[in-house]
Amino acid sequence: MVCSLQLPNDVLLLVGEHLENHGDRWKLIFISHHFHELFLSLVYRKARLNSWRDVYSFLCAITNRPSLARAVHELDLSSWQRKPIASEDWEVLRDSAILKDTVQISSYSGEETAQWEEHLAKGRGDAWIALTLPLLSQLRQLHLVYSTPTPCLDRSMQRAINGERPFQPRLVFQNLREVVLYHQEDLDQPAAQESAENGSDKHSPSFLLSFFQLSSLRSIVANSVVDPTSASQNPDSDAEQSDQLCSGFSSITDIDLRHSSGNHGMEALITSCADLKSFKYQHSDSHLASHGFQPTAFYRSLTRSKQTLQTLWLDHYGDHYPFTSAGLNQTHDEWFGSLAEFSALQELRIRLTNLLDIRYQTEPTTPLINCLPHSLETLYIEGCEERHVGTLVSQLQTVLKNRNSRFPHLRCLDIEGAFQNASAEELGDTRASASDPSDDTIKSKIMQAAEPLHEHCDSAGIELHVHDRAFSQNHAR
């Protein structure tokens, strides 16, 4: 006798949810008609769209079956390939009833319709996705590739915030928690090259401020952001949006800005957050509008969040040029200021010259013990020059001696700098093997200078890592 075991749909769905690979989930819908109906929504939960063909198929599917639109929780365009649509393909697309109706609903005038068609025909991801956003009421994560300027997306975002057509006022992005923005030109070619070739800086997306107005949003990651409070291509537009973002307006708690330039400390973004918990910033002088890294400007902006900020990464592996549009680049080595009053700060990642005021002297004007908050758990110090190792070790020893009373939560110390032994090639020794182990070890005098610190950390139960950024493996004791 053959016994067939039929699992309840709820159990089958739980099994399907444990399949993290999208391809495995896709295979499920071809097993049977029952599995197709059961798992199709699960397949659409995370939609990865890499081209206009993907978006058009996706748009057709969610238009014909609205339940699939409600199933979408994550929309990912991080691998978007921008290619103009061939004229014969565009002729067919433009006559498509679904695309025509969607564009018509999203347009308020013939001029807007023409602009939609122009940007869609160019294969721009921001325009194609702007068409689908009004349909995705359950969206939780959005990974978007954009090209500047972004008129179609700008309009869509503003109409979403205002609850205007084609968005339903009560359903607009009510579940959206995380947004990641990629600049298309940075994916196509290095930003420095792009800026040089175009002769202008095009990395100031006005729509970034629109996302800060979404009450559901908690986290935003963006690359190539030029400070909205600095001069831009459309200063009136940016100023108008900045005025709309009064202090403490936004619900965003995590900001991560990569390869960006904050001439004014990203003040408009930081001060708009009522409860900022994490701020990560990577500077780049490759943008033509950059005046160089301005540590004191970030200190002024972040002071407003000193009671809530838990994680601060300031200029993590940033790019600093000798000269910027403002002239000689000297500000990047300025002292950030004391963090002692940042009462919630647990993780700090910062360059040594911004942590300690040692720009023109060997000893800091303010000792490290007076620069760190009582709440600190992890301290990662970048860019330590060999000549400053002794000073830093001495300052950290004082911190460790006062750990019980001043820094009881401290658990981990990282020191990063140009500590690697010179390679045989750099030394001009052609006899040495390319795999000479001295090429990937830290200089002995660096390890000797750090030895007292190792002893203090061992006795205190604190992790200590001394390493060169070129190493894939941290050197720990």
Coordinates of C-alpha atoms in Angstrom, one line a residue:
M1 CA 0.0 0.0 0.0
V2 CA 1.4 3.4 -1.0
C3 CA 0.9 6.2 1.5
S4 CA 1.1 9.8 0.2
L5 CA 2.0 12.5 2.7
Q6 CA 0.5 15.8 2.0
L7 CA 2.0 18.7 3.9
P8 CA -0.2 21.7 4.8
N9 CA 0.4 24.9 2.7
D10 CA 1.7 26.7 5.8
V11 CA 4.4 24.2 6.2
L12 CA 5.4 24.2 2.6
L13 CA 5.6 28.0 2.6
L14 CA 7.9 27.8 5.7
V15 CA 10.2 25.4 3.7
G16 CA 10.1 27.8 0.8
E17 CA 11.1 30.8 2.9
H18 CA 14.2 28.9 4.1
L19 CA 15.4 28.7 0.5
E20 CA 17.4 31.9 0.4
N21 CA 18.6 31.4 -3.1
H22 CA 16.2 33.1 -5.5
G23 CA 16.9 30.5 -8.2
D24 CA 15.8 27.7 -5.9
R25 CA 12.6 29.5 -5.2
W26 CA 12.0 30.0 -8.9
K27 CA 12.3 26.3 -9.5
L28 CA 9.5 25.5 -7.1
I29 CA 6.9 27.2 -9.2
F30 CA 7.6 24.7 -12.1
I31 CA 7.0 21.5 -10.0
S32 CA 3.2 21.5 -10.2
H33 CA 0.2 23.8 -10.7
H34 CA -0.3 23.7 -7.0
F35 CA 3.3 24.8 -6.3
H36 CA 3.0 27.5 -8.9
E37 CA 0.1 29.1 -7.2
L38 CA 1.5 28.6 -3.8
F39 CA 5.1 29.9 -4.3
L40 CA 4.7 32.5 -7.0
S41 CA 4.2 35.3 -4.4
L42 CA 7.3 34.1 -2.6
V43 CA 9.3 34.4 -5.8
Y44 CA 8.1 38.0 -6.2
R45 CA 9.0 38.9 -2.6
K46 CA 12.4 39.9 -3.7
A47 CA 12.5 41.3 -7.3
R48 CA 15.9 41.7 -8.9
L49 CA 15.6 43.8 -12.1
N50 CA 18.7 44.4 -14.3
S51 CA 17.3 45.9 -17.5
W52 CA 14.3 47.5 -19.1
R53 CA 13.2 44.1 -20.3
D54 CA 13.1 42.8 -16.7
V55 CA 11.1 45.9 -15.6
Y56 CA 8.6 45.6 -18.4
S57 CA 7.9 42.0 -17.7
F58 CA 7.6 42.8 -14.0
L59 CA 5.2 45.7 -14.7
C60 CA 3.0 43.4 -16.9
A61 CA 3.0 40.7 -14.2
I62 CA 2.0 43.0 -11.3
T63 CA -0.5 44.9 -13.4
N64 CA -2.3 41.7 -14.4
R65 CA -2.1 40.2 -11.0
P66 CA -2.2 42.9 -8.2
S67 CA -1.6 40.2 -5.6
L68 CA 2.0 39.9 -6.9
A69 CA 2.5 43.6 -6.5
R70 CA 1.5 43.3 -2.8
A71 CA 3.9 40.4 -2.4
V72 CA 7.0 42.5 -3.3
H73 CA 9.0 43.4 -0.2
E74 CA 12.4 44.1 -1.8
L75 CA 13.2 45.7 -5.1
D76 CA 16.8 45.5 -6.2
L77 CA 18.3 47.3 -9.2
S78 CA 21.9 47.3 -8.0
S79 CA 23.1 45.4 -11.1
W80 CA 21.2 47.7 -13.5
Q81 CA 22.6 47.8 -17.1
R82 CA 21.7 51.0 -18.7
K83 CA 21.4 50.5 -22.5
P84 CA 19.3 52.6 -25.0
I85 CA 16.3 50.6 -26.3
A86 CA 16.6 49.7 -30.0
S87 CA 14.2 51.8 -32.1
E88 CA 12.3 48.8 -33.4
D89 CA 11.8 47.5 -29.8
W90 CA 10.7 51.0 -28.6
E91 CA 8.1 51.2 -31.3
V92 CA 6.6 48.0 -30.0
L93 CA 6.9 49.0 -26.4
R94 CA 5.3 52.5 -26.9
D95 CA 2.2 50.8 -28.3
S96 CA 1.9 48.5 -25.4
A97 CA -1.4 49.1 -23.6
I98 CA 0.1 48.4 -20.2
L99 CA 3.1 50.8 -20.6
K100 CA 1.0 53.4 -22.3
D101 CA -1.6 53.4 -19.5
T102 CA 1.0 53.4 -16.8
V103 CA 2.8 56.4 -18.3
Q104 CA -0.5 58.2 -18.8
I105 CA -1.5 57.7 -15.2
S106 CA 1.9 59.1 -14.0
S107 CA 1.8 62.1 -16.3
Y108 CA 0.0 65.4 -15.7
S109 CA 0.7 66.9 -19.1
G110 CA 1.8 66.1 -22.6
E111 CA 5.2 67.5 -21.8
E112 CA 5.6 65.1 -18.9
T113 CA 4.6 62.2 -21.1
A114 CA 7.3 63.1 -23.7
Q115 CA 9.9 63.2 -20.9
W116 CA 8.8 59.8 -19.6
E117 CA 9.1 58.4 -23.0
E118 CA 12.6 60.0 -23.6
H119 CA 14.0 58.6 -20.3
L120 CA 12.4 55.2 -20.7
A121 CA 13.8 54.9 -24.3
K122 CA 17.3 55.6 -22.9
G123 CA 17.0 52.6 -20.6
R124 CA 17.3 54.7 -17.4
G125 CA 16.6 52.6 -14.3
D126 CA 15.3 55.5 -12.3
A127 CA 12.6 56.2 -14.9
W128 CA 11.5 52.6 -15.3
I129 CA 11.3 52.0 -11.6
A130 CA 9.4 55.3 -11.0
L131 CA 6.6 53.8 -13.0
T132 CA 6.3 50.8 -10.8
L133 CA 6.6 52.4 -7.3
P134 CA 2.9 53.5 -7.1
L135 CA 1.9 49.8 -7.4
L136 CA 4.2 48.5 -4.6
S137 CA 2.4 49.2 -1.3
Q138 CA 4.2 46.6 0.7
L139 CA 7.8 47.6 -0.3
R140 CA 10.3 47.3 2.5
Q141 CA 13.7 47.7 0.8
L142 CA 14.7 49.6 -2.3
H143 CA 18.1 49.4 -4.0
L144 CA 18.0 52.0 -6.8
V145 CA 20.4 53.0 -9.5
Y146 CA 19.9 56.6 -10.7
S147 CA 21.3 59.0 -13.2
T148 CA 21.3 62.7 -12.6
P149 CA 19.2 64.7 -13.2
T150 CA 16.2 62.6 -12.2
P151 CA 13.1 64.6 -13.2
C152 CA 10.8 61.6 -13.5
L153 CA 11.8 60.1 -10.1
D154 CA 11.8 63.6 -8.5
R155 CA 8.2 64.2 -9.5
S156 CA 7.1 60.7 -8.4
M157 CA 8.7 61.1 -5.0
Q158 CA 7.2 64.5 -4.4
R159 CA 3.7 63.3 -5.5
A160 CA 4.1 60.3 -3.2
I161 CA 4.9 62.5 -0.2
N162 CA 1.9 64.8 -1.1
G163 CA -0.4 61.8 -1.6
E164 CA -1.1 62.8 -5.2
R165 CA -2.0 60.7 -8.2
P166 CA -0.8 58.0 -9.1
F167 CA -0.1 57.2 -5.4
Q168 CA -2.8 56.1 -2.9
P169 CA -2.4 58.5 0.1
R170 CA -2.8 55.8 2.8
L171 CA -0.5 53.3 1.2
V172 CA 2.4 55.4 0.0
F173 CA 5.6 53.7 1.2
Q174 CA 4.1 52.9 4.6
N175 CA 6.4 49.8 5.0
L176 CA 9.5 51.2 3.3
R177 CA 12.4 50.9 5.9
E178 CA 15.7 50.8 3.9
V179 CA 16.8 52.6 0.8
V180 CA 20.2 52.2 -1.0
L181 CA 21.0 54.6 -3.8
Y182 CA 23.7 54.0 -6.4
H183 CA 24.9 56.6 -8.9
Q184 CA 24.9 55.1 -12.4
E185 CA 28.0 56.9 -13.6
D186 CA 30.0 55.7 -10.7
L187 CA 29.0 52.1 -11.6
D188 CA 30.0 52.7 -15.3
Q189 CA 33.3 54.4 -14.7
P190 CA 35.3 56.0 -11.8
A191 CA 33.7 59.2 -10.5
A192 CA 36.9 61.2 -10.9
Q193 CA 37.1 60.3 -14.5
E194 CA 33.4 61.0 -15.1
S195 CA 33.6 64.4 -13.5
A196 CA 36.7 65.4 -15.5
E197 CA 35.2 64.3 -18.7
N198 CA 31.9 66.0 -18.2
G199 CA 33.4 69.2 -16.8
S200 CA 30.7 69.4 -14.1
D201 CA 29.7 67.8 -10.9
K202 CA 26.4 65.9 -11.3
H203 CA 26.3 64.1 -8.0
S204 CA 23.8 66.2 -6.0
P205 CA 20.4 64.3 -6.2
S206 CA 17.7 66.6 -5.0
F207 CA 15.4 63.5 -4.5
L208 CA 17.7 62.3 -1.7
L209 CA 16.0 64.9 0.6
S210 CA 12.6 63.5 -0.5
F211 CA 13.4 60.1 1.1
F212 CA 14.1 61.9 4.4
Q213 CA 10.4 63.0 4.4
L214 CA 9.1 59.4 4.4
S215 CA 7.9 58.6 7.9
S216 CA 8.5 54.9 7.6
L217 CA 12.1 55.1 6.5
R218 CA 14.8 54.1 9.0
S219 CA 18.0 53.6 6.9
I220 CA 19.5 55.2 3.9
V221 CA 22.7 54.4 2.0
A222 CA 23.9 56.5 -0.9
N223 CA 27.1 57.1 -2.9
S224 CA 28.4 60.2 -4.5
V225 CA 26.4 62.7 -2.5
V226 CA 27.5 66.3 -2.6
D227 CA 26.3 68.2 0.4
P228 CA 22.8 69.5 -0.3
T229 CA 23.7 72.7 1.5
S230 CA 26.5 73.5 -0.9
A231 CA 26.3 75.0 -4.4
S232 CA 24.6 72.7 -6.9
Q233 CA 23.2 72.7 -10.3
N234 CA 19.8 73.8 -9.0
P235 CA 20.4 75.7 -5.8
D236 CA 16.8 77.0 -5.6
S237 CA 15.4 73.5 -5.7
D238 CA 17.8 72.2 -3.0
A239 CA 17.2 75.2 -0.8
E240 CA 13.5 74.8 -1.0
Q241 CA 13.7 71.1 0.0
S242 CA 16.2 72.0 2.8
D243 CA 13.7 74.5 4.2
Q244 CA 11.0 71.7 4.3
L245 CA 13.3 69.6 6.5
C246 CA 13.0 71.3 9.8
S247 CA 15.2 70.0 12.7
G248 CA 14.1 66.6 13.9
F249 CA 11.6 66.0 11.1
S250 CA 12.9 62.7 9.7
S251 CA 12.5 59.2 11.2
I252 CA 15.8 58.0 9.7
T253 CA 18.1 56.5 12.3
D254 CA 21.0 55.2 10.0
I255 CA 22.8 57.3 7.4
D256 CA 25.7 55.8 5.3
L257 CA 27.2 58.1 2.7
R258 CA 30.0 56.7 0.5
H259 CA 32.4 58.4 -1.8
S260 CA 30.8 61.7 -1.0
S261 CA 31.6 65.3 -0.3
G262 CA 30.1 67.2 2.7
N263 CA 31.4 70.8 2.5
H264 CA 29.0 71.8 5.3
G265 CA 29.0 68.6 7.3
M266 CA 25.8 67.2 5.6
E267 CA 24.0 69.5 8.0
A268 CA 20.6 69.4 6.1
L269 CA 20.5 65.6 6.4
I270 CA 21.9 65.1 9.9
T271 CA 19.8 67.8 11.6
S272 CA 16.6 66.5 10.0
C273 CA 16.9 63.3 11.9
A274 CA 15.1 63.2 15.3
D275 CA 16.8 60.0 16.5
L276 CA 20.1 59.5 14.6
K277 CA 21.8 56.4 15.8
S278 CA 24.4 55.6 13.1
F279 CA 26.3 57.9 10.8
K280 CA 28.9 56.6 8.4
Y281 CA 30.7 58.9 6.0
Q282 CA 33.4 58.2 3.4
H283 CA 34.9 61.4 1.9
S284 CA 36.1 61.8 -1.7
D285 CA 37.7 64.8 -3.3
S286 CA 36.9 63.5 -6.8
H287 CA 33.8 65.7 -7.0
L288 CA 34.4 69.1 -8.6
A289 CA 32.4 70.8 -5.9
S290 CA 34.5 69.4 -3.1
H291 CA 36.3 71.8 -0.9
G292 CA 38.0 69.0 1.0
F293 CA 37.1 67.0 4.1
Q294 CA 35.8 69.4 6.8
P295 CA 35.9 67.6 10.2
T296 CA 34.8 70.6 12.2
A297 CA 31.8 71.1 10.0
F298 CA 30.7 67.5 10.8
Y299 CA 31.3 68.1 14.5
R300 CA 28.9 71.0 14.4
S301 CA 26.3 69.0 12.6
L302 CA 26.6 65.8 14.7
T303 CA 26.6 67.7 18.0
R304 CA 22.8 67.8 17.7
S305 CA 22.8 64.0 17.9
K306 CA 25.3 63.6 20.7
Q307 CA 22.6 62.0 23.0
T308 CA 21.4 59.4 20.4
L309 CA 24.4 58.6 18.2
Q310 CA 25.7 55.0 18.8
T311 CA 27.9 54.4 15.7
L312 CA 30.2 57.0 14.0
W313 CA 32.4 56.2 11.1
L314 CA 34.1 59.4 10.0
D315 CA 35.9 59.4 6.6
H316 CA 36.5 55.6 6.5
Y317 CA 39.3 55.1 3.8
G318 CA 38.5 58.4 2.2
D319 CA 40.2 59.9 -0.9
H320 CA 42.1 63.2 -0.3
Y321 CA 43.7 65.2 -3.1
P322 CA 46.5 67.7 -2.5
F323 CA 44.4 70.4 -4.1
T324 CA 40.6 70.9 -4.4
S325 CA 38.4 73.6 -6.0
A326 CA 39.0 75.7 -2.8
G327 CA 42.8 75.5 -3.3
L328 CA 45.4 73.8 -1.1
N329 CA 43.7 70.9 0.7
Q330 CA 44.7 71.1 4.4
T331 CA 41.4 70.7 6.3
H332 CA 41.3 66.9 6.2
D333 CA 43.9 66.7 9.1
E334 CA 41.9 69.1 11.4
W335 CA 40.9 67.9 14.8
F336 CA 37.3 66.8 14.9
G337 CA 36.7 67.8 18.5
S338 CA 36.1 66.0 21.8
L339 CA 33.5 63.2 21.7
A340 CA 33.3 63.0 25.5
E341 CA 29.7 64.4 25.5
F342 CA 28.4 61.9 22.9
S343 CA 26.8 59.9 25.7
A344 CA 25.4 57.0 23.6
L345 CA 28.4 56.4 21.3
Q346 CA 29.5 52.8 21.3
E347 CA 31.5 52.4 18.1
L348 CA 33.9 55.0 16.7
R349 CA 36.0 54.7 13.5
I350 CA 38.1 57.8 12.8
R351 CA 41.4 58.9 11.4
L352 CA 44.1 59.6 14.0
T353 CA 44.6 63.3 13.0
N354 CA 40.9 63.9 13.4
L355 CA 40.8 62.1 16.8
L356 CA 43.8 63.9 18.3
D357 CA 44.9 67.4 17.7
I358 CA 48.5 66.5 16.7
R359 CA 48.6 68.4 13.4
Y360 CA 51.4 70.7 14.4
Q361 CA 52.8 69.1 17.5
T362 CA 53.7 65.6 18.8
E363 CA 51.5 65.8 21.9
P364 CA 47.8 66.5 21.6
T365 CA 46.4 69.7 23.1
T366 CA 43.5 67.6 24.5
P367 CA 44.5 64.2 25.8
L368 CA 42.7 61.2 24.3
I369 CA 41.2 60.3 27.7
N370 CA 39.2 63.6 27.5
C371 CA 38.1 63.0 23.9
L372 CA 36.3 59.7 24.4
P373 CA 32.8 59.0 25.8
H374 CA 32.1 56.9 28.8
S375 CA 29.9 54.6 26.7
L376 CA 32.6 53.6 24.1
E377 CA 32.9 49.9 23.3
T378 CA 34.9 49.8 20.0
L379 CA 37.6 52.2 18.9
Y380 CA 39.0 51.9 15.3
I381 CA 41.8 54.4 14.6
E382 CA 42.8 54.8 10.9
G383 CA 45.7 56.4 9.2
C384 CA 48.3 56.3 12.0
E385 CA 51.6 57.4 10.6
E386 CA 54.7 55.6 11.9
R387 CA 56.0 58.8 13.6
H388 CA 52.8 59.0 15.7
V389 CA 52.7 55.4 16.9
G390 CA 54.6 56.2 20.1
T391 CA 52.2 59.1 20.9
L392 CA 49.1 57.0 20.2
V393 CA 50.4 54.1 22.3
S394 CA 51.0 56.4 25.2
Q395 CA 47.6 58.0 25.0
L396 CA 45.9 54.6 24.7
Q397 CA 47.8 53.3 27.8
T398 CA 46.4 56.2 29.8
V399 CA 42.9 55.3 28.6
L400 CA 43.4 51.6 29.6
K401 CA 44.7 52.6 33.0
N402 CA 41.5 54.5 33.6
R403 CA 39.3 51.9 31.9
N404 CA 37.4 50.8 35.0
S405 CA 36.4 54.3 36.1
R406 CA 36.1 56.0 32.7
F407 CA 35.5 53.4 30.0
P408 CA 34.1 50.3 31.6
H409 CA 32.5 49.1 28.3
L410 CA 35.6 49.3 26.1
R411 CA 36.1 45.8 24.5
C412 CA 38.1 46.3 21.2
L413 CA 40.9 48.5 19.9
D414 CA 42.0 48.7 16.3
I415 CA 45.1 50.6 15.0
E416 CA 45.5 50.9 11.2
G417 CA 48.4 52.6 9.3
A418 CA 51.1 52.2 6.8
F419 CA 52.9 49.5 8.9
Q420 CA 53.7 47.0 6.2
N421 CA 57.3 46.0 5.5
A422 CA 58.5 47.3 2.2
S423 CA 58.4 44.8 -0.5
A424 CA 61.5 43.6 -2.4
E425 CA 60.3 45.4 -5.5
E426 CA 60.0 48.7 -3.5
L427 CA 63.5 48.2 -2.1
G428 CA 64.9 47.5 -5.5
D429 CA 66.0 43.9 -4.6
T430 CA 65.4 41.8 -7.7
R431 CA 66.9 38.7 -6.0
A432 CA 64.1 38.3 -3.5
S433 CA 61.2 36.0 -4.3
A434 CA 57.8 37.5 -5.1
S435 CA 56.4 35.4 -2.2
D436 CA 58.9 36.7 0.3
P437 CA 57.1 36.6 3.7
S438 CA 58.5 39.9 4.7
D439 CA 56.2 41.5 2.1
D440 CA 53.1 40.8 4.2
T441 CA 54.3 41.4 7.8
I442 CA 54.2 44.5 10.0
K443 CA 57.5 46.2 10.7
S444 CA 59.2 44.9 13.8
K445 CA 59.6 48.4 15.3
I446 CA 55.8 49.0 15.0
M447 CA 55.2 45.7 16.9
Q448 CA 57.8 46.6 19.5
A449 CA 56.3 50.1 20.0
A450 CA 52.8 48.5 20.5
E451 CA 54.0 45.7 22.8
P452 CA 53.2 47.6 26.1
L453 CA 49.7 48.2 24.7
H454 CA 49.3 44.4 24.0
E455 CA 50.2 43.7 27.7
H456 CA 47.7 46.2 29.0
C457 CA 45.0 44.8 26.7
D458 CA 45.7 41.2 27.6
S459 CA 45.4 42.0 31.3
A460 CA 42.2 44.0 30.7
G461 CA 40.6 41.4 28.4
I462 CA 40.4 43.8 25.5
E463 CA 41.0 42.8 21.8
L464 CA 43.8 44.6 20.1
H465 CA 44.4 44.6 16.4
V466 CA 47.4 46.4 14.8
H467 CA 47.3 46.1 11.0
D468 CA 47.9 47.6 7.6
R469 CA 44.9 48.3 5.4
A470 CA 46.5 46.3 2.6
F471 CA 46.2 43.1 4.7
S472 CA 43.2 40.9 4.4
Q473 CA 43.9 39.4 7.8
N474 CA 44.1 41.5 10.9
H475 CA 47.1 41.0 13.1
A476 CA 45.9 40.3 16.6
R477 CA 47.5 39.1 19.8

